[in-house]
mmCIF file of C-alpha atoms in Angstrom:
data_model
loop_
_atom_site.group_PDB
_atom_site.id
_atom_site.type_symbol
_atom_site.label_atom_id
_atom_site.label_comp_id
_atom_site.label_asym_id
_atom_site.label_seq_id
_atom_site.Cartn_x
_atom_site.Cartn_y
_atom_site.Cartn_z
ATOM 1 C CA UNK A 1 -19.042 -7.049 -22.578
ATOM 2 C CA UNK A 2 -20.094 -5.720 -19.429
ATOM 3 C CA UNK A 3 -23.747 -6.298 -19.950
ATOM 4 C CA UNK A 4 -23.344 -9.731 -20.867
ATOM 5 C CA UNK A 5 -21.326 -10.469 -17.682
ATOM 6 C CA UNK A 6 -23.987 -8.966 -15.692
ATOM 7 C CA UNK A 7 -26.746 -11.065 -17.372
ATOM 8 C CA UNK A 8 -24.482 -14.203 -17.109
ATOM 9 C CA UNK A 9 -24.068 -13.358 -13.116
ATOM 10 C CA UNK A 10 -28.043 -12.624 -12.562
ATOM 11 C CA UNK A 11 -28.882 -15.748 -14.441
ATOM 12 C CA UNK A 12 -26.822 -18.055 -12.246
ATOM 13 C CA UNK A 13 -28.721 -16.586 -9.698
ATOM 14 C CA UNK A 14 -32.326 -16.660 -10.952
ATOM 15 C CA UNK A 15 -32.500 -12.801 -10.879
ATOM 16 C CA UNK A 16 -34.376 -10.906 -13.459
ATOM 17 C CA UNK A 17 -32.579 -8.783 -15.807
ATOM 18 C CA UNK A 18 -33.967 -5.071 -16.045
ATOM 19 C CA UNK A 19 -35.883 -4.085 -19.148
ATOM 20 C CA UNK A 20 -33.069 -1.839 -20.294
ATOM 21 C CA UNK A 21 -30.816 -4.799 -20.156
ATOM 22 C CA UNK A 22 -33.126 -7.288 -21.994
ATOM 23 C CA UNK A 23 -33.491 -4.443 -24.622
ATOM 24 C CA UNK A 24 -29.991 -4.154 -24.940
ATOM 25 C CA UNK A 25 -29.475 -7.833 -25.990
ATOM 26 C CA UNK A 26 -31.874 -7.363 -28.762
ATOM 27 C CA UNK A 27 -29.923 -4.230 -29.710
ATOM 28 C CA UNK A 28 -26.823 -6.345 -30.418
ATOM 29 C CA UNK A 29 -24.935 -6.161 -33.582
ATOM 30 C CA UNK A 30 -24.580 -9.437 -35.840
ATOM 31 C CA UNK A 31 -20.865 -9.213 -34.903
ATOM 32 C CA UNK A 32 -21.683 -9.584 -31.294
ATOM 33 C CA UNK A 33 -24.120 -12.603 -31.709
ATOM 34 C CA UNK A 34 -21.315 -15.188 -30.893
ATOM 35 C CA UNK A 35 -20.740 -13.626 -27.710
ATOM 36 C CA UNK A 36 -24.377 -13.334 -26.819
ATOM 37 C CA UNK A 37 -25.264 -16.698 -27.614
ATOM 38 C CA UNK A 38 -22.042 -17.928 -25.274
ATOM 39 C CA UNK A 39 -22.941 -15.809 -22.567
ATOM 40 C CA UNK A 40 -26.520 -17.160 -22.357
ATOM 41 C CA UNK A 41 -25.243 -20.556 -23.151
ATOM 42 C CA UNK A 42 -23.401 -20.353 -19.804
ATOM 43 C CA UNK A 43 -26.808 -20.062 -18.355
ATOM 44 C CA UNK A 44 -28.504 -22.738 -20.071
ATOM 45 C CA UNK A 45 -25.832 -25.191 -19.062
ATOM 46 C CA UNK A 46 -25.587 -24.060 -15.489
ATOM 47 C CA UNK A 47 -29.424 -25.314 -15.078
ATOM 48 C CA UNK A 48 -29.914 -27.877 -17.687
ATOM 49 C CA UNK A 49 -26.622 -29.241 -18.758
ATOM 50 C CA UNK A 50 -26.161 -30.469 -22.385
ATOM 51 C CA UNK A 51 -29.520 -32.090 -22.402
ATOM 52 C CA UNK A 52 -32.175 -31.384 -25.259
ATOM 53 C CA UNK A 53 -35.798 -32.354 -24.332
ATOM 54 C CA UNK A 54 -37.689 -33.797 -27.201
ATOM 55 C CA UNK A 55 -41.435 -32.996 -27.964
ATOM 56 C CA UNK A 56 -43.866 -34.521 -30.241
ATOM 57 C CA UNK A 57 -47.187 -32.447 -31.645
ATOM 58 C CA UNK A 58 -50.284 -34.740 -32.468
ATOM 59 C CA UNK A 59 -52.851 -32.361 -34.149
ATOM 60 C CA UNK A 60 -56.101 -34.081 -32.787
ATOM 61 C CA UNK A 61 -58.746 -31.921 -34.981
ATOM 62 C CA UNK A 62 -57.360 -29.671 -37.656
ATOM 63 C CA UNK A 63 -58.788 -26.588 -39.424
ATOM 64 C CA UNK A 64 -61.901 -24.505 -39.476
ATOM 65 C CA UNK A 65 -61.165 -22.507 -36.346
ATOM 66 C CA UNK A 66 -63.523 -19.765 -35.601
ATOM 67 C CA UNK A 67 -60.985 -17.450 -33.920
ATOM 68 C CA UNK A 68 -59.072 -14.809 -36.328
ATOM 69 C CA UNK A 69 -55.736 -15.089 -34.962
ATOM 70 C CA UNK A 70 -53.720 -13.709 -37.826
ATOM 71 C CA UNK A 71 -50.471 -15.843 -37.602
ATOM 72 C CA UNK A 72 -52.972 -19.153 -37.967
ATOM 73 C CA UNK A 73 -53.624 -21.250 -40.969
ATOM 74 C CA UNK A 74 -56.526 -22.827 -39.335
ATOM 75 C CA UNK A 75 -58.389 -19.376 -38.526
ATOM 76 C CA UNK A 76 -61.466 -18.093 -39.536
ATOM 77 C CA UNK A 77 -61.247 -17.273 -43.102
ATOM 78 C CA UNK A 78 -58.078 -19.017 -43.764
ATOM 79 C CA UNK A 79 -57.306 -19.601 -47.320
ATOM 80 C CA UNK A 80 -54.545 -21.941 -46.824
ATOM 81 C CA UNK A 81 -54.612 -25.496 -48.100
ATOM 82 C CA UNK A 82 -54.171 -27.409 -45.090
ATOM 83 C CA UNK A 83 -55.416 -30.649 -43.735
ATOM 84 C CA UNK A 84 -58.818 -30.330 -42.302
ATOM 85 C CA UNK A 85 -60.139 -33.077 -40.317
ATOM 86 C CA UNK A 86 -62.326 -33.816 -37.208
ATOM 87 C CA UNK A 87 -61.257 -35.291 -34.082
ATOM 88 C CA UNK A 88 -58.817 -38.412 -34.082
ATOM 89 C CA UNK A 89 -60.057 -41.379 -32.675
ATOM 90 C CA UNK A 90 -57.892 -42.163 -29.380
ATOM 91 C CA UNK A 91 -56.590 -45.065 -30.844
ATOM 92 C CA UNK A 92 -55.294 -43.196 -34.256
ATOM 93 C CA UNK A 93 -53.814 -40.535 -31.590
ATOM 94 C CA UNK A 94 -52.024 -43.104 -29.661
ATOM 95 C CA UNK A 95 -50.513 -44.243 -32.791
ATOM 96 C CA UNK A 96 -49.238 -41.019 -33.783
ATOM 97 C CA UNK A 97 -48.067 -40.476 -30.225
ATOM 98 C CA UNK A 98 -46.140 -43.561 -30.532
ATOM 99 C CA UNK A 99 -44.090 -42.692 -33.312
ATOM 100 C CA UNK A 100 -42.819 -39.561 -31.556
ATOM 101 C CA UNK A 101 -41.942 -41.591 -28.495
ATOM 102 C CA UNK A 102 -40.163 -43.943 -30.654
ATOM 103 C CA UNK A 103 -38.096 -40.864 -32.010
ATOM 104 C CA UNK A 104 -37.099 -40.286 -28.920
ATOM 105 C CA UNK A 105 -40.033 -37.667 -27.643
ATOM 106 C CA UNK A 106 -40.344 -37.223 -23.736
ATOM 107 C CA UNK A 107 -43.366 -35.274 -24.068
ATOM 108 C CA UNK A 108 -46.393 -35.781 -26.258
ATOM 109 C CA UNK A 109 -48.561 -32.425 -26.888
ATOM 110 C CA UNK A 110 -52.222 -33.184 -27.947
ATOM 111 C CA UNK A 111 -53.607 -30.048 -29.552
ATOM 112 C CA UNK A 112 -56.941 -29.133 -31.034
ATOM 113 C CA UNK A 113 -58.157 -26.354 -33.270
ATOM 114 C CA UNK A 114 -61.072 -24.595 -31.706
ATOM 115 C CA UNK A 115 -61.944 -21.375 -29.286
ATOM 116 C CA UNK A 116 -61.788 -23.648 -26.522
ATOM 117 C CA UNK A 117 -63.132 -27.461 -25.487
ATOM 118 C CA UNK A 118 -66.568 -28.404 -24.737
ATOM 119 C CA UNK A 119 -67.301 -30.883 -21.927
ATOM 120 C CA UNK A 120 -67.568 -33.503 -24.625
ATOM 121 C CA UNK A 121 -64.283 -32.646 -25.790
ATOM 122 C CA UNK A 122 -62.676 -32.948 -22.628
ATOM 123 C CA UNK A 123 -64.258 -36.488 -22.488
ATOM 124 C CA UNK A 124 -62.979 -37.108 -25.752
ATOM 125 C CA UNK A 125 -59.073 -35.973 -24.892
ATOM 126 C CA UNK A 126 -59.465 -37.843 -21.641
ATOM 127 C CA UNK A 127 -59.953 -41.193 -23.511
ATOM 128 C CA UNK A 128 -57.353 -40.261 -25.610
ATOM 129 C CA UNK A 129 -54.785 -39.616 -22.953
ATOM 130 C CA UNK A 130 -55.675 -43.047 -21.282
ATOM 131 C CA UNK A 131 -55.161 -44.706 -24.629
ATOM 132 C CA UNK A 132 -51.592 -43.170 -24.835
ATOM 133 C CA UNK A 133 -50.584 -43.791 -21.239
ATOM 134 C CA UNK A 134 -51.670 -47.370 -21.540
ATOM 135 C CA UNK A 135 -48.825 -47.906 -24.286
ATOM 136 C CA UNK A 136 -46.457 -45.403 -23.015
ATOM 137 C CA UNK A 137 -46.897 -45.126 -19.315
ATOM 138 C CA UNK A 138 -44.022 -42.517 -18.739
ATOM 139 C CA UNK A 139 -44.503 -40.139 -21.671
ATOM 140 C CA UNK A 140 -45.781 -36.814 -20.540
ATOM 141 C CA UNK A 141 -49.058 -35.276 -21.869
ATOM 142 C CA UNK A 142 -49.426 -31.882 -22.362
ATOM 143 C CA UNK A 143 -53.025 -30.636 -23.490
ATOM 144 C CA UNK A 144 -53.623 -27.731 -25.905
ATOM 145 C CA UNK A 145 -57.089 -27.163 -26.499
ATOM 146 C CA UNK A 146 -57.677 -23.730 -26.446
ATOM 147 C CA UNK A 147 -59.420 -21.278 -23.713
ATOM 148 C CA UNK A 148 -60.457 -23.272 -20.656
ATOM 149 C CA UNK A 149 -63.812 -22.980 -18.665
ATOM 150 C CA UNK A 150 -64.482 -23.591 -15.039
ATOM 151 C CA UNK A 151 -63.485 -27.206 -13.947
ATOM 152 C CA UNK A 152 -61.955 -28.309 -17.042
ATOM 153 C CA UNK A 153 -58.306 -28.161 -15.975
ATOM 154 C CA UNK A 154 -59.049 -30.079 -13.068
ATOM 155 C CA UNK A 155 -60.708 -32.658 -15.137
ATOM 156 C CA UNK A 156 -57.594 -32.881 -17.495
ATOM 157 C CA UNK A 157 -55.409 -33.211 -14.713
ATOM 158 C CA UNK A 158 -57.421 -36.146 -13.286
ATOM 159 C CA UNK A 159 -57.377 -37.674 -16.710
ATOM 160 C CA UNK A 160 -53.371 -37.720 -16.587
ATOM 161 C CA UNK A 161 -52.580 -34.577 -18.248
ATOM 162 C CA UNK A 162 -49.199 -33.346 -17.019
ATOM 163 C CA UNK A 163 -49.176 -29.898 -18.557
ATOM 164 C CA UNK A 164 -51.438 -27.331 -20.275
ATOM 165 C CA UNK A 165 -50.242 -25.196 -23.272
ATOM 166 C CA UNK A 166 -51.639 -21.675 -23.828
ATOM 167 C CA UNK A 167 -49.321 -19.366 -25.355
ATOM 168 C CA UNK A 168 -49.613 -15.505 -24.783
ATOM 169 C CA UNK A 169 -47.877 -14.993 -28.327
ATOM 170 C CA UNK A 170 -47.450 -11.343 -28.171
ATOM 171 C CA UNK A 171 -47.758 -8.014 -25.957
ATOM 172 C CA UNK A 172 -50.562 -7.065 -24.219
ATOM 173 C CA UNK A 173 -50.403 -3.542 -25.968
ATOM 174 C CA UNK A 174 -50.260 -5.265 -29.522
ATOM 175 C CA UNK A 175 -52.764 -8.289 -28.970
ATOM 176 C CA UNK A 176 -55.559 -6.926 -30.585
ATOM 177 C CA UNK A 177 -53.667 -6.257 -33.699
ATOM 178 C CA UNK A 178 -53.310 -9.901 -33.928
ATOM 179 C CA UNK A 179 -56.469 -11.290 -32.623
ATOM 180 C CA UNK A 180 -59.903 -9.680 -31.952
ATOM 181 C CA UNK A 181 -62.262 -12.904 -31.144
ATOM 182 C CA UNK A 182 -60.332 -13.192 -27.652
ATOM 183 C CA UNK A 183 -58.538 -11.185 -25.609
ATOM 184 C CA UNK A 184 -55.035 -11.346 -24.049
ATOM 185 C CA UNK A 185 -56.546 -11.426 -20.358
ATOM 186 C CA UNK A 186 -58.441 -14.667 -21.458
ATOM 187 C CA UNK A 187 -55.325 -15.947 -22.589
ATOM 188 C CA UNK A 188 -53.523 -15.143 -18.882
ATOM 189 C CA UNK A 189 -56.665 -16.741 -17.370
ATOM 190 C CA UNK A 190 -56.375 -19.992 -19.007
ATOM 191 C CA UNK A 191 -52.756 -20.267 -18.080
ATOM 192 C CA UNK A 192 -53.764 -19.440 -14.280
ATOM 193 C CA UNK A 193 -56.250 -21.961 -14.592
ATOM 194 C CA UNK A 194 -53.881 -24.810 -15.483
ATOM 195 C CA UNK A 195 -51.575 -23.934 -12.656
ATOM 196 C CA UNK A 196 -54.579 -23.778 -9.919
ATOM 197 C CA UNK A 197 -55.284 -27.435 -11.225
ATOM 198 C CA UNK A 198 -51.860 -28.166 -10.449
ATOM 199 C CA UNK A 199 -50.703 -28.813 -14.057
ATOM 200 C CA UNK A 200 -47.425 -27.642 -15.280
ATOM 201 C CA UNK A 201 -48.096 -24.604 -17.186
ATOM 202 C CA UNK A 202 -46.510 -24.167 -20.676
ATOM 203 C CA UNK A 203 -46.826 -20.382 -22.237
ATOM 204 C CA UNK A 204 -44.527 -18.695 -24.943
ATOM 205 C CA UNK A 205 -44.588 -16.449 -27.736
ATOM 206 C CA UNK A 206 -44.542 -15.947 -31.580
ATOM 207 C CA UNK A 207 -41.864 -13.813 -33.076
ATOM 208 C CA UNK A 208 -41.430 -12.284 -36.458
ATOM 209 C CA UNK A 209 -45.021 -10.734 -36.521
ATOM 210 C CA UNK A 210 -44.168 -6.847 -36.853
ATOM 211 C CA UNK A 211 -43.415 -6.444 -33.268
ATOM 212 C CA UNK A 212 -40.892 -4.013 -31.738
ATOM 213 C CA UNK A 213 -38.311 -4.747 -29.452
ATOM 214 C CA UNK A 214 -40.239 -3.449 -26.646
ATOM 215 C CA UNK A 215 -43.162 -5.633 -27.455
ATOM 216 C CA UNK A 216 -40.872 -8.664 -27.295
ATOM 217 C CA UNK A 217 -39.476 -7.612 -23.750
ATOM 218 C CA UNK A 218 -43.019 -6.994 -22.577
ATOM 219 C CA UNK A 219 -44.488 -10.429 -23.582
ATOM 220 C CA UNK A 220 -41.198 -12.151 -21.888
ATOM 221 C CA UNK A 221 -41.334 -10.181 -18.848
ATOM 222 C CA UNK A 222 -45.177 -11.159 -18.598
ATOM 223 C CA UNK A 223 -44.470 -14.752 -18.998
ATOM 224 C CA UNK A 224 -41.800 -14.513 -16.148
ATOM 225 C CA UNK A 225 -44.507 -12.872 -14.100
ATOM 226 C CA UNK A 226 -46.696 -16.018 -15.023
ATOM 227 C CA UNK A 227 -44.215 -18.252 -14.340
ATOM 228 C CA UNK A 228 -44.722 -21.236 -16.604
ATOM 229 C CA UNK A 229 -42.412 -24.087 -16.261
ATOM 230 C CA UNK A 230 -41.863 -24.034 -20.078
ATOM 231 C CA UNK A 231 -41.842 -21.205 -22.661
ATOM 232 C CA UNK A 232 -41.823 -22.017 -26.411
ATOM 233 C CA UNK A 233 -40.513 -19.559 -28.734
ATOM 234 C CA UNK A 234 -41.916 -19.501 -31.850
ATOM 235 C CA UNK A 235 -41.014 -18.015 -34.964
ATOM 236 C CA UNK A 236 -43.655 -16.807 -37.340
ATOM 237 C CA UNK A 237 -44.160 -19.213 -40.479
ATOM 238 C CA UNK A 238 -45.702 -17.046 -43.091
ATOM 239 C CA UNK A 239 -48.281 -19.422 -44.574
ATOM 240 C CA UNK A 240 -50.012 -18.487 -47.940
ATOM 241 C CA UNK A 241 -53.520 -18.028 -47.213
ATOM 242 C CA UNK A 242 -53.115 -16.063 -43.644
ATOM 243 C CA UNK A 243 -53.025 -12.300 -43.419
ATOM 244 C CA UNK A 244 -49.414 -12.451 -42.278
ATOM 245 C CA UNK A 245 -48.234 -14.471 -45.583
ATOM 246 C CA UNK A 246 -45.775 -11.565 -46.350
ATOM 247 C CA UNK A 247 -44.324 -11.193 -43.172
ATOM 248 C CA UNK A 248 -40.621 -12.176 -43.260
ATOM 249 C CA UNK A 249 -39.207 -9.865 -40.793
ATOM 250 C CA UNK A 250 -36.441 -12.492 -39.257
ATOM 251 C CA UNK A 251 -33.119 -13.312 -39.585
ATOM 252 C CA UNK A 252 -31.289 -16.160 -38.318
ATOM 253 C CA UNK A 253 -28.994 -13.719 -35.925
ATOM 254 C CA UNK A 254 -31.965 -11.865 -34.747
ATOM 255 C CA UNK A 255 -33.467 -15.104 -33.697
ATOM 256 C CA UNK A 256 -30.612 -16.156 -31.706
ATOM 257 C CA UNK A 257 -30.782 -12.671 -29.772
ATOM 258 C CA UNK A 258 -34.521 -13.262 -29.246
ATOM 259 C CA UNK A 259 -33.751 -16.806 -27.791
ATOM 260 C CA UNK A 260 -30.719 -15.402 -25.690
ATOM 261 C CA UNK A 261 -32.773 -12.725 -24.292
ATOM 262 C CA UNK A 262 -35.874 -15.190 -23.345
ATOM 263 C CA UNK A 263 -33.040 -17.443 -21.425
ATOM 264 C CA UNK A 264 -31.903 -14.345 -19.650
ATOM 265 C CA UNK A 265 -35.005 -13.601 -18.353
ATOM 266 C CA UNK A 266 -36.258 -16.951 -17.687
ATOM 267 C CA UNK A 267 -32.743 -18.640 -16.764
ATOM 268 C CA UNK A 268 -34.303 -21.903 -15.124
ATOM 269 C CA UNK A 269 -37.241 -22.480 -17.218
ATOM 270 C CA UNK A 270 -37.581 -24.961 -20.001
ATOM 271 C CA UNK A 271 -36.914 -22.837 -22.986
ATOM 272 C CA UNK A 272 -38.396 -24.512 -26.286
ATOM 273 C CA UNK A 273 -37.109 -24.070 -29.613
ATOM 274 C CA UNK A 274 -40.464 -24.345 -31.402
ATOM 275 C CA UNK A 275 -42.266 -23.572 -34.807
ATOM 276 C CA UNK A 276 -40.419 -21.823 -37.568
ATOM 277 C CA UNK A 277 -36.679 -22.731 -36.561
ATOM 278 C CA UNK A 278 -35.986 -24.559 -39.756
ATOM 279 C CA UNK A 279 -36.978 -21.579 -42.197
ATOM 280 C CA UNK A 280 -35.844 -18.631 -39.775
ATOM 281 C CA UNK A 281 -32.388 -20.225 -38.409
ATOM 282 C CA UNK A 282 -31.709 -22.476 -41.272
ATOM 283 C CA UNK A 283 -27.843 -23.553 -40.945
ATOM 284 C CA UNK A 284 -27.680 -21.629 -37.472
ATOM 285 C CA UNK A 285 -30.070 -24.156 -35.849
ATOM 286 C CA UNK A 286 -27.349 -25.927 -33.852
ATOM 287 C CA UNK A 287 -26.238 -22.687 -32.222
ATOM 288 C CA UNK A 288 -29.879 -22.274 -31.058
ATOM 289 C CA UNK A 289 -29.377 -25.498 -28.785
ATOM 290 C CA UNK A 290 -26.752 -23.475 -26.603
ATOM 291 C CA UNK A 291 -29.830 -21.140 -25.686
ATOM 292 C CA UNK A 292 -32.929 -23.502 -25.748
ATOM 293 C CA UNK A 293 -32.912 -26.978 -23.950
ATOM 294 C CA UNK A 294 -35.994 -28.296 -25.579
ATOM 295 C CA UNK A 295 -37.391 -28.968 -29.047
ATOM 296 C CA UNK A 296 -40.187 -30.169 -31.211
ATOM 297 C CA UNK A 297 -39.256 -33.372 -32.997
ATOM 298 C CA UNK A 298 -40.780 -33.880 -36.793
ATOM 299 C CA UNK A 299 -43.582 -31.937 -37.950
ATOM 300 C CA UNK A 300 -45.837 -29.044 -36.572
ATOM 301 C CA UNK A 301 -49.631 -28.731 -36.654
ATOM 302 C CA UNK A 302 -50.072 -27.615 -40.224
ATOM 303 C CA UNK A 303 -46.726 -27.301 -41.400
ATOM 304 C CA UNK A 304 -43.748 -29.672 -41.970
ATOM 305 C CA UNK A 305 -40.681 -29.841 -39.904
ATOM 306 C CA UNK A 306 -37.250 -30.918 -40.331
ATOM 307 C CA UNK A 307 -36.676 -34.792 -40.792
ATOM 308 C CA UNK A 308 -36.939 -36.307 -37.481
ATOM 309 C CA UNK A 309 -33.485 -38.069 -38.019
ATOM 310 C CA UNK A 310 -31.818 -34.757 -38.880
ATOM 311 C CA UNK A 311 -33.006 -33.375 -35.978
ATOM 312 C CA UNK A 312 -31.426 -36.108 -33.617
ATOM 313 C CA UNK A 313 -28.161 -35.796 -35.737
ATOM 314 C CA UNK A 314 -28.157 -32.258 -35.137
ATOM 315 C CA UNK A 315 -28.413 -32.402 -31.405
ATOM 316 C CA UNK A 316 -25.588 -35.093 -31.328
ATOM 317 C CA UNK A 317 -23.312 -33.091 -33.887
ATOM 318 C CA UNK A 318 -23.468 -30.100 -31.505
ATOM 319 C CA UNK A 319 -22.312 -32.073 -28.636
ATOM 320 C CA UNK A 320 -25.629 -32.162 -27.029
ATOM 321 C CA UNK A 321 -27.589 -35.054 -25.754
ATOM 322 C CA UNK A 322 -31.556 -36.310 -25.914
ATOM 323 C CA UNK A 323 -33.106 -36.263 -22.554
ATOM 324 C CA UNK A 324 -34.218 -39.656 -21.315
ATOM 325 C CA UNK A 325 -37.430 -40.424 -19.170
ATOM 326 C CA UNK A 326 -35.559 -41.166 -16.486
ATOM 327 C CA UNK A 327 -34.220 -37.523 -15.952
ATOM 328 C CA UNK A 328 -35.986 -34.787 -14.492
ATOM 329 C CA UNK A 329 -36.002 -31.933 -16.789
ATOM 330 C CA UNK A 330 -36.337 -28.805 -14.667
ATOM 331 C CA UNK A 331 -34.022 -27.863 -11.629
ATOM 332 C CA UNK A 332 -34.630 -29.235 -8.324
ATOM 333 C CA UNK A 333 -36.233 -26.227 -6.767
ATOM 334 C CA UNK A 334 -38.884 -26.071 -9.721
ATOM 335 C CA UNK A 335 -39.271 -29.779 -9.959
ATOM 336 C CA UNK A 336 -39.906 -29.743 -6.119
ATOM 337 C CA UNK A 337 -42.106 -26.736 -6.366
ATOM 338 C CA UNK A 338 -44.234 -28.502 -9.241
ATOM 339 C CA UNK A 339 -44.561 -31.634 -7.181
ATOM 340 C CA UNK A 340 -45.864 -29.797 -3.961
ATOM 341 C CA UNK A 341 -48.605 -28.155 -6.121
ATOM 342 C CA UNK A 342 -49.813 -31.843 -7.125
ATOM 343 C CA UNK A 343 -48.826 -32.256 -10.705
ATOM 344 C CA UNK A 344 -46.190 -34.986 -10.260
ATOM 345 C CA UNK A 345 -44.568 -34.253 -13.556
ATOM 346 C CA UNK A 346 -40.855 -33.884 -13.006
ATOM 347 C CA UNK A 347 -40.688 -32.217 -16.270
ATOM 348 C CA UNK A 348 -41.150 -32.446 -14.904
ATOM 349 C CA UNK A 349 -40.399 -35.680 -13.276
ATOM 350 C CA UNK A 350 -41.488 -38.087 -15.339
ATOM 351 C CA UNK A 351 -45.342 -30.232 -21.637
ATOM 352 C CA UNK A 352 -46.953 -24.139 -30.044
ATOM 353 C CA UNK A 353 -45.947 -23.548 -30.762
ATOM 354 C CA UNK A 354 -45.702 -23.927 -28.475
ATOM 355 C CA UNK A 355 -48.297 -26.143 -29.007
ATOM 356 C CA UNK A 356 -50.780 -23.460 -29.295
ATOM 357 C CA UNK A 357 -53.819 -23.441 -31.397
ATOM 358 C CA UNK A 358 -55.488 -19.891 -31.522
ATOM 359 C CA UNK A 359 -58.367 -20.817 -30.110
ATOM 360 C CA UNK A 360 -65.260 -24.538 -31.092
ATOM 361 C CA UNK A 361 -64.425 -25.730 -34.779
ATOM 362 C CA UNK A 362 -67.148 -26.572 -37.167
ATOM 363 C CA UNK A 363 -67.220 -30.306 -38.448
ATOM 364 C CA UNK A 364 -64.059 -30.364 -40.531
ATOM 365 C CA UNK A 365 -63.936 -31.604 -44.143
ATOM 366 C CA UNK A 366 -62.520 -34.812 -44.872
ATOM 367 C CA UNK A 367 -58.945 -34.945 -45.537
ATOM 368 C CA UNK A 368 -57.861 -33.562 -49.197
ATOM 369 C CA UNK A 369 -57.289 -35.732 -52.100
ATOM 370 C CA UNK A 370 -53.467 -34.530 -52.186
ATOM 371 C CA UNK A 371 -52.860 -35.958 -48.774
ATOM 372 C CA UNK A 372 -53.983 -39.306 -49.566
ATOM 373 C CA UNK A 373 -51.549 -38.931 -52.736
ATOM 374 C CA UNK A 374 -48.518 -38.076 -50.663
ATOM 375 C CA UNK A 375 -48.189 -34.787 -52.107
ATOM 376 C CA UNK A 376 -46.294 -31.897 -50.809
ATOM 377 C CA UNK A 377 -47.736 -28.414 -51.234
ATOM 378 C CA UNK A 378 -45.270 -25.698 -51.088
ATOM 379 C CA UNK A 379 -45.761 -21.784 -50.913
ATOM 380 C CA UNK A 380 -44.947 -19.812 -54.138
ATOM 381 C CA UNK A 381 -41.233 -19.413 -54.828
ATOM 382 C CA UNK A 382 -39.587 -16.995 -52.654
ATOM 383 C CA UNK A 383 -39.774 -13.475 -53.264
ATOM 384 C CA UNK A 384 -36.656 -11.237 -52.305
ATOM 385 C CA UNK A 385 -36.251 -11.360 -48.518
ATOM 386 C CA UNK A 386 -38.577 -14.377 -48.076
ATOM 387 C CA UNK A 387 -38.019 -18.093 -47.532
ATOM 388 C CA UNK A 388 -41.282 -19.066 -48.500
ATOM 389 C CA UNK A 389 -40.107 -22.010 -50.777
ATOM 390 C CA UNK A 390 -39.014 -23.551 -47.104
ATOM 391 C CA UNK A 391 -42.578 -23.355 -46.182
ATOM 392 C CA UNK A 392 -44.520 -26.963 -46.780
ATOM 393 C CA UNK A 393 -47.884 -27.802 -45.627
ATOM 394 C CA UNK A 394 -48.096 -31.105 -43.723
ATOM 395 C CA UNK A 395 -49.633 -33.727 -45.873
ATOM 396 C CA UNK A 396 -48.372 -36.846 -43.386
ATOM 397 C CA UNK A 397 -48.722 -38.187 -39.916
ATOM 398 C CA UNK A 398 -51.926 -37.608 -38.056
ATOM 399 C CA UNK A 399 -54.997 -37.111 -40.054
ATOM 400 C CA UNK A 400 -53.402 -38.940 -42.857
ATOM 401 C CA UNK A 401 -52.726 -42.529 -43.969
ATOM 402 C CA UNK A 402 -48.817 -41.709 -44.636
ATOM 403 C CA UNK A 403 -46.194 -42.325 -41.936
ATOM 404 C CA UNK A 404 -45.368 -39.566 -39.679
ATOM 405 C CA UNK A 405 -42.299 -37.544 -39.733
ATOM 406 C CA UNK A 406 -40.312 -38.358 -36.336
#
C-alpha cells in the first residue's frame, strides 16, 4: 500500500505525516489491519528495537476529586464503588513501588487524585520520592498530581522526579464536552511547566469517548507539537457510576489502528500502551507490542489489570524483551536533548493513563470493608456490544492490606 510505504519512510526520517495521511490510517479496513501493524512496527523497531519498558502505577490518594472529568471513577459525583483513601505514608508508597520494581518496572508513576497539589502536598510527595529512591536508586519517578502552580515543577524535579505526567486526553474542540472544571489550555500549561523545569514530559490521550477520527488526529498532532517524551495511549474503561459507563465504542482492530497512527505521528517517542488494553484489545494485545514500546505492569489506579506474570509472558511470547535499567529508553537524539535540558533521565537514562488523574480532594473515606475482605467488585453482566464483565474495581495493592498485582 503506497500510503503505508510513505508513512514508514517518513517515520524513519522523523518527518510528520500529513493530517490526511493520519486520517487514512484510521480509515483502513479490518482486512488491512495486519498490514498497518507491520508498517508501523518497522518504525517502532527502528527507534526502539524489540525492547518493552515496564511502568508501575502507585495511587497515592484515591477518590473524591472535585473535578468532573466524565471518564474518571474518582470524579465529583462518581457513584463508582472504588477504593477511597487519603495520602499513603512514604513508607507505604515505597513498599507499593517496590512490588512493581521487583516485577521488572523501570519507572514508578506516583499519582494522586485532585485538581492539583498544594505546597504541602508537594512536600509530601517529595518525601515519598526520597523513600523510594533510598531503596531503588535507579528507578525513574514520574509524578502525576494534576495542574501545577508556579514553582511546583521545579520543586518536584529537585526532589528527584524525573518526569511529570499530564494527559491532554482529547481534542481541544471536544474538551469541554468531557470536562468543565478546568480547560484544555490548563493541561497544556502544566505540560509546558514540567518541560521548563527540566523534567521529561509525559502526555497522552484517551480513545473511545465518542470522539471522531478528526478529534483523534487533532489531539495526537497537538501532542506532537508539545513534544513530550512519552505518549500514553489509554482506551476508555467504561466504569459503572461514571457518565461514560455505557460507552463501548472500540474494537481490537480500531485500537490497533489508533496505536499505529500515534506511532506514525510520533515515531521516536515512547508510546505507552496504557489503561484499557486488556478489555479492548483482549487477545490481540501482543500485536500492540509491535506499535507501543512501553506498557503499564499490573493494575491501574482504580481498576484491575492483567496479572503481572501474564504481562511478562505476553512480552516474551511475542518475541520482545523487558527493557533493563541500564538501557536508555529514548533514541540518542531525544535522550541527549533531555539531558541538555537538565533532566538527567535517559528515559530516559536512567516517566495514565497515562498516569493521569483528572484533576484537591476532600479527606477520603476509609478503605471499604470489601477491600479488606479481598472481594473483587465487577461491573454488571455485559450487554450486547460491551465487555463490562471484564471491568473489575481494584481491591488490592496500594491503599489495602492485600498484595499488589505486579
